[in-house]
Amino acid sequence: MREAVARVLGAREQRGAIPLITRFSLRDAREPATSLRVLLVENNAVNQRLASRLLEKRGHSVVVAENGLEALETLEKESFDLVLMDVQMPVMDGFEATAAIRKKEGGSGIRVPIVAVTAHAMKGDREKCLAGGLDRYLTKPIRPQELDGLLENYLVRRAETTEAQESTLSKK
């Protein structure tokens, strides 16, 4: 049946089985320049699913950590382009985790972007997050357009950094 539909749509006849396309094969085929590795630090299961789906739908890969301590352990093993950090969590909150990450980075010149994700939207909350070492501020519930702008910003930054590094290497 699939071959009949393919012929009706104008596909050329193919010998052998037509390869099956899955969400995993599509994810593997994506252009790496348009995809971010995101660490989502969130203790609420509903918020985890929502944010993960929003990110995966946009072509990004997501690893979830339940709290700040788990985030630190994950960052020891893997590298990420972006961390979305809930600021209110049990065990270790987002502020403590961010402080530990920034301390570990020290003067290495490597700074992982950490975005506060919080339901706190009162005057001064944004400033408190930025003063705590977080790079940006995203309010819950996450608005898809706001998320898109944020992700695009980090994709552009990563592309610029990669180009600068390649330019430096080619001059040597």
Tab-separated table of N, CA and C in Angstrom:
chain	number	residue	atom	x	y	z
A	1	MET	N	0.830	-1.186	0.000
A	1	MET	CA	0.000	0.000	0.000
A	1	MET	C	0.880	1.258	0.000
A	2	ARG	N	1.953	1.225	0.791
A	2	ARG	CA	2.829	2.387	0.866
A	2	ARG	C	3.450	2.673	-0.500
A	3	GLU	N	3.825	1.608	-1.217
A	3	GLU	CA	4.417	1.796	-2.544
A	3	GLU	C	3.399	2.382	-3.526
A	4	ALA	N	2.143	1.959	-3.422
A	4	ALA	CA	1.097	2.493	-4.292
A	4	ALA	C	0.892	3.981	-4.039
A	5	VAL	N	0.851	4.372	-2.775
A	5	VAL	CA	0.699	5.784	-2.425
A	5	VAL	C	1.912	6.567	-2.927
A	6	ALA	N	3.096	6.019	-2.768
A	6	ALA	CA	4.318	6.690	-3.227
A	6	ALA	C	4.275	6.908	-4.734
A	7	ARG	N	3.817	5.913	-5.484
A	7	ARG	CA	3.732	6.075	-6.952
A	7	ARG	C	2.716	7.136	-7.342
A	8	VAL	N	1.575	7.154	-6.653
A	8	VAL	CA	0.545	8.155	-6.940
A	8	VAL	C	1.093	9.556	-6.688
A	9	LEU	N	1.931	9.695	-5.672
A	9	LEU	CA	2.514	10.990	-5.345
A	9	LEU	C	3.723	11.322	-6.206
A	10	GLY	N	4.071	10.433	-7.132
A	10	GLY	CA	5.144	10.737	-8.073
A	10	GLY	C	6.510	10.229	-7.684
A	11	ALA	N	6.600	9.396	-6.669
A	11	ALA	CA	7.907	8.855	-6.282
A	11	ALA	C	8.346	7.817	-7.308
A	12	ARG	N	9.646	7.747	-7.527
A	12	ARG	CA	10.187	6.744	-8.450
A	12	ARG	C	10.068	5.370	-7.828
A	13	GLU	N	9.952	4.359	-8.682
A	13	GLU	CA	9.878	2.991	-8.194
A	13	GLU	C	11.208	2.636	-7.546
A	14	GLN	N	11.127	1.947	-6.441
A	14	GLN	CA	12.332	1.617	-5.694
A	14	GLN	C	12.384	0.124	-5.459
A	15	ARG	N	13.542	-0.454	-5.662
A	15	ARG	CA	13.707	-1.887	-5.397
A	15	ARG	C	13.964	-2.084	-3.905
A	16	GLY	N	13.421	-3.131	-3.364
A	16	GLY	CA	13.635	-3.418	-1.952
A	16	GLY	C	12.678	-2.627	-1.074
A	17	ALA	N	12.875	-2.764	0.195
A	17	ALA	CA	11.991	-2.112	1.161
A	17	ALA	C	12.258	-0.613	1.227
A	18	ILE	N	11.185	0.137	1.371
A	18	ILE	CA	11.298	1.582	1.563
A	18	ILE	C	11.670	1.787	3.025
A	19	PRO	N	12.712	2.587	3.294
A	19	PRO	CA	13.117	2.763	4.689
A	19	PRO	C	12.004	3.416	5.516
A	20	LEU	N	11.851	2.907	6.736
A	20	LEU	CA	10.846	3.424	7.640
A	20	LEU	C	11.370	4.701	8.297
A	21	ILE	N	10.560	5.743	8.280
A	21	ILE	CA	10.956	7.012	8.883
A	21	ILE	C	10.260	7.125	10.234
A	22	THR	N	11.072	7.321	11.273
A	22	THR	CA	10.535	7.460	12.621
A	22	THR	C	10.965	8.804	13.188
A	23	ARG	N	10.416	9.167	14.346
A	23	ARG	CA	10.834	10.433	14.960
A	23	ARG	C	12.308	10.388	15.346
A	24	PHE	N	12.832	9.175	15.612
A	24	PHE	CA	14.239	9.047	15.976
A	24	PHE	C	15.144	9.244	14.764
A	25	SER	N	14.745	8.686	13.611
A	25	SER	CA	15.565	8.875	12.410
A	25	SER	C	15.490	10.326	11.942
A	26	LEU	N	14.357	10.969	12.130
A	26	LEU	CA	14.240	12.387	11.782
A	26	LEU	C	15.120	13.232	12.689
A	27	ARG	N	15.153	12.910	13.988
A	27	ARG	CA	15.977	13.646	14.930
A	27	ARG	C	17.456	13.499	14.560
A	28	ASP	N	17.868	12.279	14.175
A	28	ASP	CA	19.265	12.036	13.799
A	28	ASP	C	19.634	12.764	12.519
A	29	ALA	N	18.667	13.013	11.638
A	29	ALA	CA	18.937	13.651	10.354
A	29	ALA	C	18.947	15.172	10.431
A	30	ARG	N	18.558	15.723	11.558
A	30	ARG	CA	18.503	17.188	11.691
A	30	ARG	C	19.882	17.802	11.589
A	31	GLU	N	19.889	19.000	11.104
A	31	GLU	CA	21.116	19.791	11.010
A	31	GLU	C	21.579	20.145	12.422
A	32	PRO	N	22.814	19.764	12.802
A	32	PRO	CA	23.275	20.062	14.160
A	32	PRO	C	23.266	21.560	14.485
A	33	ALA	N	23.417	22.400	13.495
A	33	ALA	CA	23.444	23.850	13.735
A	33	ALA	C	22.082	24.392	14.166
A	34	THR	N	21.027	23.616	13.974
A	34	THR	CA	19.692	24.087	14.336
A	34	THR	C	19.144	23.370	15.565
A	35	SER	N	20.006	22.660	16.275
A	35	SER	CA	19.562	21.880	17.412
A	35	SER	C	20.442	22.152	18.630
A	36	LEU	N	19.808	22.305	19.774
A	36	LEU	CA	20.529	22.530	21.028
A	36	LEU	C	20.385	21.315	21.936
A	37	ARG	N	21.406	21.072	22.732
A	37	ARG	CA	21.308	20.088	23.822
A	37	ARG	C	20.919	20.879	25.067
A	38	VAL	N	19.748	20.573	25.613
A	38	VAL	CA	19.193	21.343	26.716
A	38	VAL	C	19.067	20.465	27.959
A	39	LEU	N	19.563	20.987	29.083
A	39	LEU	CA	19.331	20.351	30.375
A	39	LEU	C	18.160	21.088	31.010
A	40	LEU	N	17.082	20.377	31.226
A	40	LEU	CA	15.885	20.934	31.858
A	40	LEU	C	15.883	20.513	33.318
A	41	VAL	N	15.981	21.479	34.216
A	41	VAL	CA	16.000	21.193	35.650
A	41	VAL	C	14.655	21.631	36.215
A	42	GLU	N	13.810	20.652	36.516
A	42	GLU	CA	12.422	20.923	36.907
A	42	GLU	C	11.930	19.759	37.746
A	43	ASN	N	11.323	20.038	38.897
A	43	ASN	CA	10.857	18.966	39.772
A	43	ASN	C	9.407	18.563	39.518
A	44	ASN	N	8.636	19.370	38.833
A	44	ASN	CA	7.223	19.082	38.595
A	44	ASN	C	7.075	18.259	37.307
A	45	ALA	N	6.450	17.076	37.422
A	45	ALA	CA	6.333	16.158	36.286
A	45	ALA	C	5.555	16.769	35.110
A	46	VAL	N	4.500	17.509	35.396
A	46	VAL	CA	3.709	18.134	34.332
A	46	VAL	C	4.548	19.177	33.590
A	47	ASN	N	5.251	20.009	34.350
A	47	ASN	CA	6.112	21.027	33.732
A	47	ASN	C	7.254	20.383	32.952
A	48	GLN	N	7.775	19.253	33.455
A	48	GLN	CA	8.826	18.527	32.732
A	48	GLN	C	8.320	18.083	31.362
A	49	ARG	N	7.148	17.471	31.355
A	49	ARG	CA	6.590	16.973	30.090
A	49	ARG	C	6.300	18.106	29.126
A	50	LEU	N	5.693	19.172	29.632
A	50	LEU	CA	5.348	20.310	28.782
A	50	LEU	C	6.605	20.931	28.161
A	51	ALA	N	7.584	21.248	28.982
A	51	ALA	CA	8.802	21.883	28.478
A	51	ALA	C	9.569	20.949	27.549
A	52	SER	N	9.651	19.672	27.915
A	52	SER	CA	10.343	18.703	27.049
A	52	SER	C	9.686	18.627	25.683
A	53	ARG	N	8.361	18.545	25.668
A	53	ARG	CA	7.636	18.465	24.389
A	53	ARG	C	7.861	19.721	23.543
A	54	LEU	N	7.778	20.882	24.187
A	54	LEU	CA	8.000	22.139	23.462
A	54	LEU	C	9.395	22.155	22.831
A	55	LEU	N	10.394	21.728	23.585
A	55	LEU	CA	11.774	21.732	23.090
A	55	LEU	C	11.989	20.681	22.002
A	56	GLU	N	11.496	19.462	22.233
A	56	GLU	CA	11.674	18.390	21.256
A	56	GLU	C	10.933	18.693	19.960
A	57	LYS	N	9.766	19.307	20.074
A	57	LYS	CA	8.983	19.679	18.899
A	57	LYS	C	9.755	20.666	18.010
A	58	ARG	N	10.633	21.420	18.630
A	58	ARG	CA	11.449	22.401	17.910
A	58	ARG	C	12.794	21.819	17.490
A	59	GLY	N	12.980	20.521	17.700
A	59	GLY	CA	14.174	19.841	17.222
A	59	GLY	C	15.343	19.780	18.182
A	60	HIS	N	15.123	20.101	19.439
A	60	HIS	CA	16.209	20.101	20.417
A	60	HIS	C	16.183	18.816	21.231
A	61	SER	N	17.348	18.384	21.711
A	61	SER	CA	17.386	17.203	22.568
A	61	SER	C	17.362	17.669	24.027
A	62	VAL	N	16.665	16.915	24.858
A	62	VAL	CA	16.414	17.326	26.241
A	62	VAL	C	16.809	16.210	27.202
A	63	VAL	N	17.505	16.601	28.256
A	63	VAL	CA	17.781	15.721	29.386
A	63	VAL	C	17.150	16.404	30.588
A	64	VAL	N	16.431	15.621	31.409
A	64	VAL	CA	15.722	16.194	32.556
A	64	VAL	C	16.438	15.831	33.856
A	65	ALA	N	16.582	16.826	34.721
A	65	ALA	CA	17.068	16.628	36.088
A	65	ALA	C	15.967	17.107	37.026
A	66	GLU	N	15.754	16.385	38.124
A	66	GLU	CA	14.650	16.678	39.041
A	66	GLU	C	14.945	17.811	40.020
A	67	ASN	N	16.227	18.106	40.254
A	67	ASN	CA	16.586	19.150	41.211
A	67	ASN	C	18.003	19.638	40.916
A	68	GLY	N	18.440	20.635	41.658
A	68	GLY	CA	19.748	21.222	41.412
A	68	GLY	C	20.903	20.263	41.605
A	69	LEU	N	20.804	19.395	42.598
A	69	LEU	CA	21.873	18.424	42.851
A	69	LEU	C	22.010	17.454	41.685
A	70	GLU	N	20.882	16.980	41.190
A	70	GLU	CA	20.882	16.091	40.025
A	70	GLU	C	21.439	16.820	38.795
A	71	ALA	N	21.147	18.106	38.674
A	71	ALA	CA	21.665	18.903	37.559
A	71	ALA	C	23.191	18.967	37.610
A	72	LEU	N	23.746	19.187	38.812
A	72	LEU	CA	25.199	19.242	38.963
A	72	LEU	C	25.836	17.914	38.568
A	73	GLU	N	25.227	16.813	38.995
A	73	GLU	CA	25.743	15.484	38.647
A	73	GLU	C	25.688	15.256	37.136
A	74	THR	N	24.611	15.685	36.512
A	74	THR	CA	24.456	15.519	35.062
A	74	THR	C	25.478	16.363	34.316
A	75	LEU	N	25.714	17.588	34.781
A	75	LEU	CA	26.691	18.470	34.132
A	75	LEU	C	28.126	17.957	34.278
A	76	GLU	N	28.378	17.125	35.281
A	76	GLU	CA	29.694	16.499	35.441
A	76	GLU	C	29.961	15.500	34.311
A	77	LYS	N	28.893	14.841	33.846
A	77	LYS	CA	29.021	13.770	32.865
A	77	LYS	C	28.825	14.230	31.422
A	78	GLU	N	28.015	15.263	31.223
A	78	GLU	CA	27.645	15.678	29.874
A	78	GLU	C	27.764	17.191	29.736
A	79	SER	N	27.877	17.646	28.481
A	79	SER	CA	27.871	19.088	28.239
A	79	SER	C	26.578	19.475	27.526
A	80	PHE	N	26.154	20.699	27.772
A	80	PHE	CA	24.893	21.196	27.229
A	80	PHE	C	25.089	22.585	26.660
A	81	ASP	N	24.257	22.919	25.679
A	81	ASP	CA	24.274	24.255	25.088
A	81	ASP	C	23.511	25.242	25.957
A	82	LEU	N	22.561	24.722	26.745
A	82	LEU	CA	21.656	25.578	27.493
A	82	LEU	C	21.085	24.808	28.678
A	83	VAL	N	20.924	25.493	29.805
A	83	VAL	CA	20.264	24.906	30.974
A	83	VAL	C	19.039	25.749	31.279
A	84	LEU	N	17.879	25.095	31.358
A	84	LEU	CA	16.653	25.758	31.804
A	84	LEU	C	16.452	25.326	33.249
A	85	MET	N	16.561	26.275	34.184
A	85	MET	CA	16.637	25.973	35.610
A	85	MET	C	15.447	26.540	36.368
A	86	ASP	N	14.614	25.651	36.903
A	86	ASP	CA	13.569	26.088	37.829
A	86	ASP	C	14.278	26.636	39.056
A	87	VAL	N	13.785	27.703	39.626
A	87	VAL	CA	14.487	28.277	40.764
A	87	VAL	C	13.983	27.744	42.106
A	88	GLN	N	12.766	27.196	42.139
A	88	GLN	CA	12.219	26.663	43.386
A	88	GLN	C	12.073	25.157	43.278
A	89	MET	N	12.996	24.429	43.950
A	89	MET	CA	12.963	22.963	43.927
A	89	MET	C	13.421	22.438	45.276
A	90	PRO	N	12.993	21.217	45.612
A	90	PRO	CA	13.500	20.605	46.839
A	90	PRO	C	14.948	20.128	46.637
A	91	VAL	N	15.588	19.694	47.679
A	91	VAL	CA	16.961	19.181	47.720
A	91	VAL	C	17.964	20.314	47.484
A	92	MET	N	17.978	20.883	46.279
A	92	MET	CA	18.839	22.031	45.973
A	92	MET	C	18.105	22.894	44.966
A	93	ASP	N	17.861	24.159	45.323
A	93	ASP	CA	17.102	25.023	44.414
A	93	ASP	C	17.979	25.562	43.282
A	94	GLY	N	17.371	26.267	42.377
A	94	GLY	CA	18.060	26.781	41.199
A	94	GLY	C	19.148	27.796	41.496
A	95	PHE	N	18.947	28.585	42.547
A	95	PHE	CA	19.966	29.578	42.915
A	95	PHE	C	21.226	28.895	43.443
A	96	GLU	N	21.036	27.898	44.319
A	96	GLU	CA	22.181	27.163	44.860
A	96	GLU	C	22.917	26.412	43.752
A	97	ALA	N	22.153	25.770	42.877
A	97	ALA	CA	22.762	25.011	41.786
A	97	ALA	C	23.536	25.933	40.849
A	98	THR	N	22.959	27.080	40.524
A	98	THR	CA	23.633	28.034	39.643
A	98	THR	C	24.916	28.544	40.284
A	99	ALA	N	24.868	28.849	41.577
A	99	ALA	CA	26.074	29.314	42.282
A	99	ALA	C	27.167	28.249	42.223
A	100	ALA	N	26.791	26.985	42.408
A	100	ALA	CA	27.770	25.892	42.358
A	100	ALA	C	28.350	25.738	40.949
A	101	ILE	N	27.510	25.884	39.935
A	101	ILE	CA	27.971	25.779	38.542
A	101	ILE	C	28.932	26.913	38.234
A	102	ARG	N	28.567	28.131	38.620
A	102	ARG	CA	29.418	29.300	38.346
A	102	ARG	C	30.752	29.185	39.088
A	103	LYS	N	30.725	28.672	40.313
A	103	LYS	CA	31.958	28.499	41.078
A	103	LYS	C	32.865	27.489	40.386
A	104	LYS	N	32.298	26.414	39.903
A	104	LYS	CA	33.060	25.365	39.216
A	104	LYS	C	33.660	25.890	37.908
A	105	GLU	N	32.905	26.746	37.195
A	105	GLU	CA	33.413	27.318	35.943
A	105	GLU	C	34.610	28.225	36.216
A	106	GLY	N	34.562	28.926	37.351
A	106	GLY	CA	35.661	29.805	37.741
A	106	GLY	C	36.117	30.696	36.606
A	107	GLY	N	37.404	30.753	36.381
A	107	GLY	CA	37.967	31.581	35.313
A	107	GLY	C	38.292	30.766	34.075
A	108	SER	N	37.586	29.653	33.869
A	108	SER	CA	37.893	28.755	32.743
A	108	SER	C	37.561	29.363	31.382
A	109	GLY	N	36.749	30.409	31.376
A	109	GLY	CA	36.325	30.998	30.103
A	109	GLY	C	35.121	30.291	29.502
A	110	ILE	N	34.725	29.175	30.094
A	110	ILE	CA	33.550	28.432	29.632
A	110	ILE	C	32.407	28.758	30.580
A	111	ARG	N	31.310	29.243	30.024
A	111	ARG	CA	30.149	29.608	30.831
A	111	ARG	C	28.903	29.048	30.155
A	112	VAL	N	28.316	28.046	30.789
A	112	VAL	CA	27.090	27.467	30.251
A	112	VAL	C	25.943	28.450	30.500
A	113	PRO	N	25.167	28.757	29.474
A	113	PRO	CA	24.029	29.657	29.676
A	113	PRO	C	22.957	28.976	30.536
A	114	ILE	N	22.541	29.660	31.595
A	114	ILE	CA	21.503	29.140	32.486
A	114	ILE	C	20.354	30.136	32.502
A	115	VAL	N	19.171	29.644	32.168
A	115	VAL	CA	17.975	30.480	32.112
A	115	VAL	C	17.056	30.095	33.268
A	116	ALA	N	16.683	31.076	34.069
A	116	ALA	CA	15.738	30.855	35.163
A	116	ALA	C	14.359	30.604	34.569
A	117	VAL	N	13.713	29.555	35.053
A	117	VAL	CA	12.335	29.277	34.665
A	117	VAL	C	11.544	29.293	35.970
A	118	THR	N	10.651	30.263	36.092
A	118	THR	CA	9.981	30.450	37.375
A	118	THR	C	8.572	30.997	37.227
A	119	ALA	N	7.768	30.670	38.209
A	119	ALA	CA	6.414	31.230	38.275
A	119	ALA	C	6.443	32.596	38.940
A	120	HIS	N	7.577	32.948	39.523
A	120	HIS	CA	7.722	34.243	40.177
A	120	HIS	C	7.820	35.337	39.110
A	121	ALA	N	6.840	36.164	39.065
A	121	ALA	CA	6.822	37.229	38.062
A	121	ALA	C	6.576	38.579	38.716
A	122	MET	N	6.966	38.691	39.970
A	122	MET	CA	6.794	39.944	40.692
A	122	MET	C	7.945	40.887	40.374
A	123	LYS	N	7.715	42.151	40.644
A	123	LYS	CA	8.757	43.151	40.423
A	123	LYS	C	9.985	42.779	41.270
A	124	GLY	N	11.129	42.764	40.643
A	124	GLY	CA	12.370	42.445	41.330
A	124	GLY	C	12.805	40.992	41.198
A	125	ASP	N	11.886	40.092	40.818
A	125	ASP	CA	12.253	38.682	40.675
A	125	ASP	C	13.256	38.471	39.541
A	126	ARG	N	13.045	39.166	38.438
A	126	ARG	CA	13.963	39.050	37.294
A	126	ARG	C	15.371	39.487	37.712
A	127	GLU	N	15.436	40.622	38.398
A	127	GLU	CA	16.719	41.162	38.841
A	127	GLU	C	17.403	40.213	39.822
A	128	LYS	N	16.600	39.593	40.708
A	128	LYS	CA	17.149	38.637	41.675
A	128	LYS	C	17.770	37.441	40.946
A	129	CYS	N	17.106	36.971	39.901
A	129	CYS	CA	17.627	35.838	39.119
A	129	CYS	C	18.932	36.218	38.420
A	130	LEU	N	18.962	37.375	37.797
A	130	LEU	CA	20.173	37.804	37.090
A	130	LEU	C	21.325	38.037	38.069
A	131	ALA	N	21.018	38.594	39.237
A	131	ALA	CA	22.046	38.812	40.258
A	131	ALA	C	22.566	37.485	40.807
A	132	GLY	N	21.749	36.443	40.733
A	132	GLY	CA	22.135	35.116	41.224
A	132	GLY	C	22.954	34.308	40.242
A	133	GLY	N	23.356	34.928	39.123
A	133	GLY	CA	24.207	34.230	38.163
A	133	GLY	C	23.485	33.613	36.981
A	134	LEU	N	22.160	33.721	36.978
A	134	LEU	CA	21.388	33.212	35.840
A	134	LEU	C	21.474	34.230	34.710
A	135	ASP	N	21.460	33.742	33.473
A	135	ASP	CA	21.672	34.626	32.318
A	135	ASP	C	20.401	35.285	31.795
A	136	ARG	N	19.307	34.557	31.865
A	136	ARG	CA	18.032	35.076	31.371
A	136	ARG	C	16.936	34.605	32.299
A	137	TYR	N	15.716	35.030	31.982
A	137	TYR	CA	14.574	34.806	32.862
A	137	TYR	C	13.375	34.451	31.996
A	138	LEU	N	12.744	33.330	32.287
A	138	LEU	CA	11.580	32.873	31.534
A	138	LEU	C	10.491	32.547	32.552
A	139	THR	N	9.293	33.101	32.356
A	139	THR	CA	8.223	32.870	33.325
A	139	THR	C	7.361	31.677	32.937
A	140	LYS	N	6.795	31.047	33.985
A	140	LYS	CA	5.833	29.960	33.784
A	140	LYS	C	4.448	30.561	33.852
A	141	PRO	N	3.505	30.082	33.128
A	141	PRO	CA	3.666	29.035	32.133
A	141	PRO	C	4.498	29.534	30.951
A	142	ILE	N	5.279	28.627	30.383
A	142	ILE	CA	6.161	28.990	29.278
A	142	ILE	C	5.324	29.342	28.058
A	143	ARG	N	5.593	30.523	27.505
A	143	ARG	CA	4.909	30.943	26.283
A	143	ARG	C	5.761	30.520	25.087
A	144	PRO	N	5.183	29.758	24.147
A	144	PRO	CA	5.961	29.248	23.016
A	144	PRO	C	6.731	30.327	22.248
A	145	GLN	N	6.129	31.498	22.035
A	145	GLN	CA	6.829	32.555	21.294
A	145	GLN	C	8.040	33.060	22.061
A	146	GLU	N	7.910	33.182	23.370
A	146	GLU	CA	9.028	33.629	24.200
A	146	GLU	C	10.143	32.578	24.185
A	147	LEU	N	9.751	31.310	24.257
A	147	LEU	CA	10.724	30.216	24.193
A	147	LEU	C	11.441	30.212	22.847
A	148	ASP	N	10.688	30.405	21.773
A	148	ASP	CA	11.290	30.436	20.432
A	148	ASP	C	12.347	31.528	20.322
A	149	GLY	N	12.039	32.709	20.837
A	149	GLY	CA	12.999	33.814	20.801
A	149	GLY	C	14.255	33.489	21.586
A	150	LEU	N	14.077	32.897	22.744
A	150	LEU	CA	15.197	32.512	23.589
A	150	LEU	C	16.078	31.474	22.887
A	151	LEU	N	15.463	30.442	22.336
A	151	LEU	CA	16.216	29.382	21.657
A	151	LEU	C	16.957	29.925	20.441
A	152	GLU	N	16.298	30.771	19.679
A	152	GLU	CA	16.933	31.368	18.502
A	152	GLU	C	18.160	32.185	18.912
A	153	ASN	N	18.028	32.918	19.992
A	153	ASN	CA	19.139	33.714	20.508
A	153	ASN	C	20.351	32.834	20.809
A	154	TYR	N	20.129	31.700	21.453
A	154	TYR	CA	21.246	30.812	21.804
A	154	TYR	C	21.787	30.068	20.594
A	155	LEU	N	20.949	29.772	19.612
A	155	LEU	CA	21.446	29.161	18.376
A	155	LEU	C	22.366	30.128	17.633
A	156	VAL	N	21.977	31.402	17.584
A	156	VAL	CA	22.797	32.431	16.924
A	156	VAL	C	24.113	32.601	17.672
A	157	ARG	N	24.051	32.670	18.999
A	157	ARG	CA	25.276	32.804	19.804
A	157	ARG	C	26.227	31.644	19.567
A	158	ARG	N	25.677	30.412	19.544
A	158	ARG	CA	26.524	29.242	19.339
A	158	ARG	C	27.155	29.267	17.957
A	159	ALA	N	26.393	29.674	16.946
A	159	ALA	CA	26.926	29.762	15.586
A	159	ALA	C	28.047	30.791	15.512
A	160	GLU	N	27.853	31.929	16.157
A	160	GLU	CA	28.888	32.976	16.153
A	160	GLU	C	30.151	32.504	16.859
A	161	THR	N	29.987	31.800	17.976
A	161	THR	CA	31.133	31.274	18.721
A	161	THR	C	31.883	30.245	17.888
A	162	THR	N	31.149	29.372	17.219
A	162	THR	CA	31.761	28.339	16.375
A	162	THR	C	32.531	28.976	15.232
A	163	GLU	N	31.924	29.979	14.592
A	163	GLU	CA	32.604	30.677	13.489
A	163	GLU	C	33.883	31.358	13.973
A	164	ALA	N	33.825	31.990	15.130
A	164	ALA	CA	35.005	32.669	15.682
A	164	ALA	C	36.105	31.661	15.991
A	165	GLN	N	35.743	30.507	16.542
A	165	GLN	CA	36.729	29.470	16.850
A	165	GLN	C	37.352	28.914	15.574
A	166	GLU	N	36.528	28.673	14.558
A	166	GLU	CA	37.043	28.162	13.288
A	166	GLU	C	37.947	29.176	12.621
A	167	SER	N	37.602	30.436	12.710
A	167	SER	CA	38.415	31.501	12.138
A	167	SER	C	39.776	31.582	12.829
A	168	THR	N	39.777	31.452	14.145
A	168	THR	CA	41.018	31.467	14.918
A	168	THR	C	41.899	30.279	14.544
A	169	LEU	N	41.277	29.100	14.409
A	169	LEU	CA	42.040	27.900	14.054
A	169	LEU	C	42.619	27.976	12.649
A	170	SER	N	41.883	28.569	11.720
A	170	SER	CA	42.357	28.656	10.329
A	170	SER	C	43.507	29.660	10.182
A	171	LYS	N	43.620	30.618	11.111
A	171	LYS	CA	44.693	31.596	11.054
A	171	LYS	C	46.009	31.025	11.590
A	172	LYS	N	45.915	29.939	12.356
A	172	LYS	CA	47.132	29.367	12.964
A	172	LYS	C	47.911	28.552	11.975
